[in-house]
Amino acid sequence: MSEAPRVSRPTAIDVLAAAVARVTPRALHPRIDAVRLDLRQMVRSLTVEKTHPFSSSSEPLEVPPSLDEISVLDALLPKPLAERVDAVRRDVRAMTRPARNEQSPVVVPIRAQPAAVVPIVAPAAAAAPAVPLVEEASRAVHPRTVRVLEVRRETEDATTFVLEDPSGAALSFHPGQFVTVIVTVDGEAHRRAYSISSALGELPRFAITVKRVRGGVVSNHLNDRVREGETLEILGPSGSFCLGETSAERLYLFAGGSGITPVYAILRDVLANDDRARVTLVYANRSKDAVIFREAIDELVRDNPERLTLLSVLEQSDEYAQLTGRLDAENCAAVCEVLEVPTDARCFVCGPEPMMDAVRATLLARGVDRANIHEERFSSPQRRTHEAPASRGGHSLEIRYGKSSKKLTTRPDQSILEAGLEAGIDMPFSCTMGGCGACKLSLVSGTVDVVEPNCLLESEREAGAILACVGCTTSDAIVEIPE
Ligand code: FES
């Protein structure tokens, strides 16, 4: 069996391209990247053919690092010094976080509410802290085409798609993040967010796992029609449902059904990379046959008996279940009691809405710090069912970014994102459906209608955050793209 391709060390061309990218607008990055890859290919074809014309290539295939991954610092400084500088940079960033009004990574809940429009009024200037963008949002701006290398049936209604950028460039992501898949079905373009289910060690390949949703246009299209060799358009990665740099010593993962996908990526990452990790996975499903990644998770438990505990909850009675029933408030309380979940536990929760509500309430009741409960919720975008009021759009809008700003006029019912992009501003965005938070802006003055449901937290709304992709001006307004 051939070895998996590995990401090569950055060449001088890569470093030069990364340095140029640091000082140019994000909109130019795809062009810079394309030139970089072409130059690499040219240089490679010249040198490889001269020195190894008949190489049998027992070495694993190497692929170039993605532009985002290339550290100019690492390339220019001796390794110890580069690490030191990087550590100092991280420390300074962490120390100044409060001053920048940044909190723990943003969680992206979507509440099950009827579609509605909520007017948001800019709070008093002094009370409006900057709302941090979802980390890595800048990478989400431009769609990329990826090839489907493998289609793997996980369960009767869930399929894993192994993907790769045809250029060989590796996707730069954190375990727990998602990509937005863009597909055209019956002439209409649809976007849906799907968590990455593969581990970093598999790069440049990565995978998404898609479970059918009853009546779901995209999930059924992917499960039924997409085959190996085809291509998909994706945006991202996006999202902050990630472990970050803190230890996973007391890590509790709660997953329900297809909510396992981001949790599985996190689980594999910590077991592979953090020797101190002590992980408990509580995984709720309808039946044994519905358990996605069942064999792989069982294998992880066998390989890591001291570090990974699995508690399987099934609605149907089965020997695979430690607990029979739904993971509702009562069962969740019992589970947490048995597991003795400590107050300093770090918890990640992803699954159906009622399960997540039950887990959150139980953890809070046990005294777990709210900041240590990380949740990921996805919901299909709702069609706008409201009549767009005449007042939506048609206003003067000032968009501030960094030290610059631009004034424009929104058209009726035009989103702030559309207006900003049309004006040539490098607006951050990913899903364009209110589900990821990548397009979050601060409303400095004026009023904006935002379509519900969306991923804004109550505290973010109160602080004046809006989503550019589902927000329209209802008066003259000023908004700011957070640094
Ligand atoms: S782009 Fe995802 S919420 Fe706006």
PDB file of N, CA and C and ligand atoms in Angstrom, residues 429-439 455 467 469, ligand 1:
ATOM      1  N   PHE A 429     -16.739  36.178   5.436  1.00  0.00           N
ATOM      2  CA  PHE A 429     -17.987  35.421   5.444  1.00  0.00           C
ATOM      3  C   PHE A 429     -17.688  33.967   5.124  1.00  0.00           C
ATOM      4  N   SER A 430     -18.663  33.112   5.377  1.00  0.00           N
ATOM      5  CA  SER A 430     -18.502  31.713   4.987  1.00  0.00           C
ATOM      6  C   SER A 430     -19.827  31.140   4.520  1.00  0.00           C
ATOM      7  N   CYS A 431     -20.760  30.900   5.457  1.00  0.00           N
ATOM      8  CA  CYS A 431     -21.958  30.128   5.090  1.00  0.00           C
ATOM      9  C   CYS A 431     -23.000  30.966   4.367  1.00  0.00           C
ATOM     10  N   THR A 432     -23.008  32.256   4.565  1.00  0.00           N
ATOM     11  CA  THR A 432     -23.984  33.215   4.019  1.00  0.00           C
ATOM     12  C   THR A 432     -25.416  32.892   4.419  1.00  0.00           C
ATOM     13  N   MET A 433     -25.597  32.148   5.504  1.00  0.00           N
ATOM     14  CA  MET A 433     -26.966  31.788   5.905  1.00  0.00           C
ATOM     15  C   MET A 433     -27.168  31.987   7.404  1.00  0.00           C
ATOM     16  N   GLY A 434     -26.311  32.749   8.013  1.00  0.00           N
ATOM     17  CA  GLY A 434     -26.511  33.045   9.435  1.00  0.00           C
ATOM     18  C   GLY A 434     -26.120  31.929  10.379  1.00  0.00           C
ATOM     19  N   GLY A 435     -25.339  30.974   9.892  1.00  0.00           N
ATOM     20  CA  GLY A 435     -25.069  29.798  10.719  1.00  0.00           C
ATOM     21  C   GLY A 435     -23.675  29.671  11.267  1.00  0.00           C
ATOM     22  N   CYS A 436     -22.723  30.531  10.871  1.00  0.00           N
ATOM     23  CA  CYS A 436     -21.348  30.270  11.297  1.00  0.00           C
ATOM     24  C   CYS A 436     -20.722  31.415  12.082  1.00  0.00           C
ATOM     25  N   GLY A 437     -21.190  32.607  11.933  1.00  0.00           N
ATOM     26  CA  GLY A 437     -20.641  33.737  12.676  1.00  0.00           C
ATOM     27  C   GLY A 437     -19.432  34.379  12.018  1.00  0.00           C
ATOM     28  N   ALA A 438     -19.021  33.864  10.865  1.00  0.00           N
ATOM     29  CA  ALA A 438     -17.815  34.402  10.229  1.00  0.00           C
ATOM     30  C   ALA A 438     -17.994  35.855   9.782  1.00  0.00           C
ATOM     31  N   CYS A 439     -19.244  36.291   9.548  1.00  0.00           N
ATOM     32  CA  CYS A 439     -19.487  37.631   8.997  1.00  0.00           C
ATOM     33  C   CYS A 439     -19.885  38.630  10.085  1.00  0.00           C
ATOM     34  N   CYS A 455     -26.904  32.422  14.397  1.00  0.00           N
ATOM     35  CA  CYS A 455     -25.983  31.883  15.400  1.00  0.00           C
ATOM     36  C   CYS A 455     -25.558  32.893  16.463  1.00  0.00           C
ATOM     37  N   LEU A 467     -25.050  40.072  11.976  1.00  0.00           N
ATOM     38  CA  LEU A 467     -24.484  39.209  10.944  1.00  0.00           C
ATOM     39  C   LEU A 467     -24.702  39.885   9.598  1.00  0.00           C
ATOM     40  N   CYS A 469     -24.399  38.738   6.642  1.00  0.00           N
ATOM     41  CA  CYS A 469     -24.994  37.938   5.561  1.00  0.00           C
ATOM     42  C   CYS A 469     -26.519  37.911   5.639  1.00  0.00           C
TER      43      CYS A 469
HETATM   44  S1  FES B   1     -21.458  34.048   6.781  1.00  0.00           S
HETATM   45 FE1  FES B   1     -21.981  32.553   8.239  1.00  0.00          FE
HETATM   46  S2  FES B   1     -23.203  33.698   9.615  1.00  0.00           S
HETATM   47 FE2  FES B   1     -22.852  35.078   8.026  1.00  0.00          FE
END
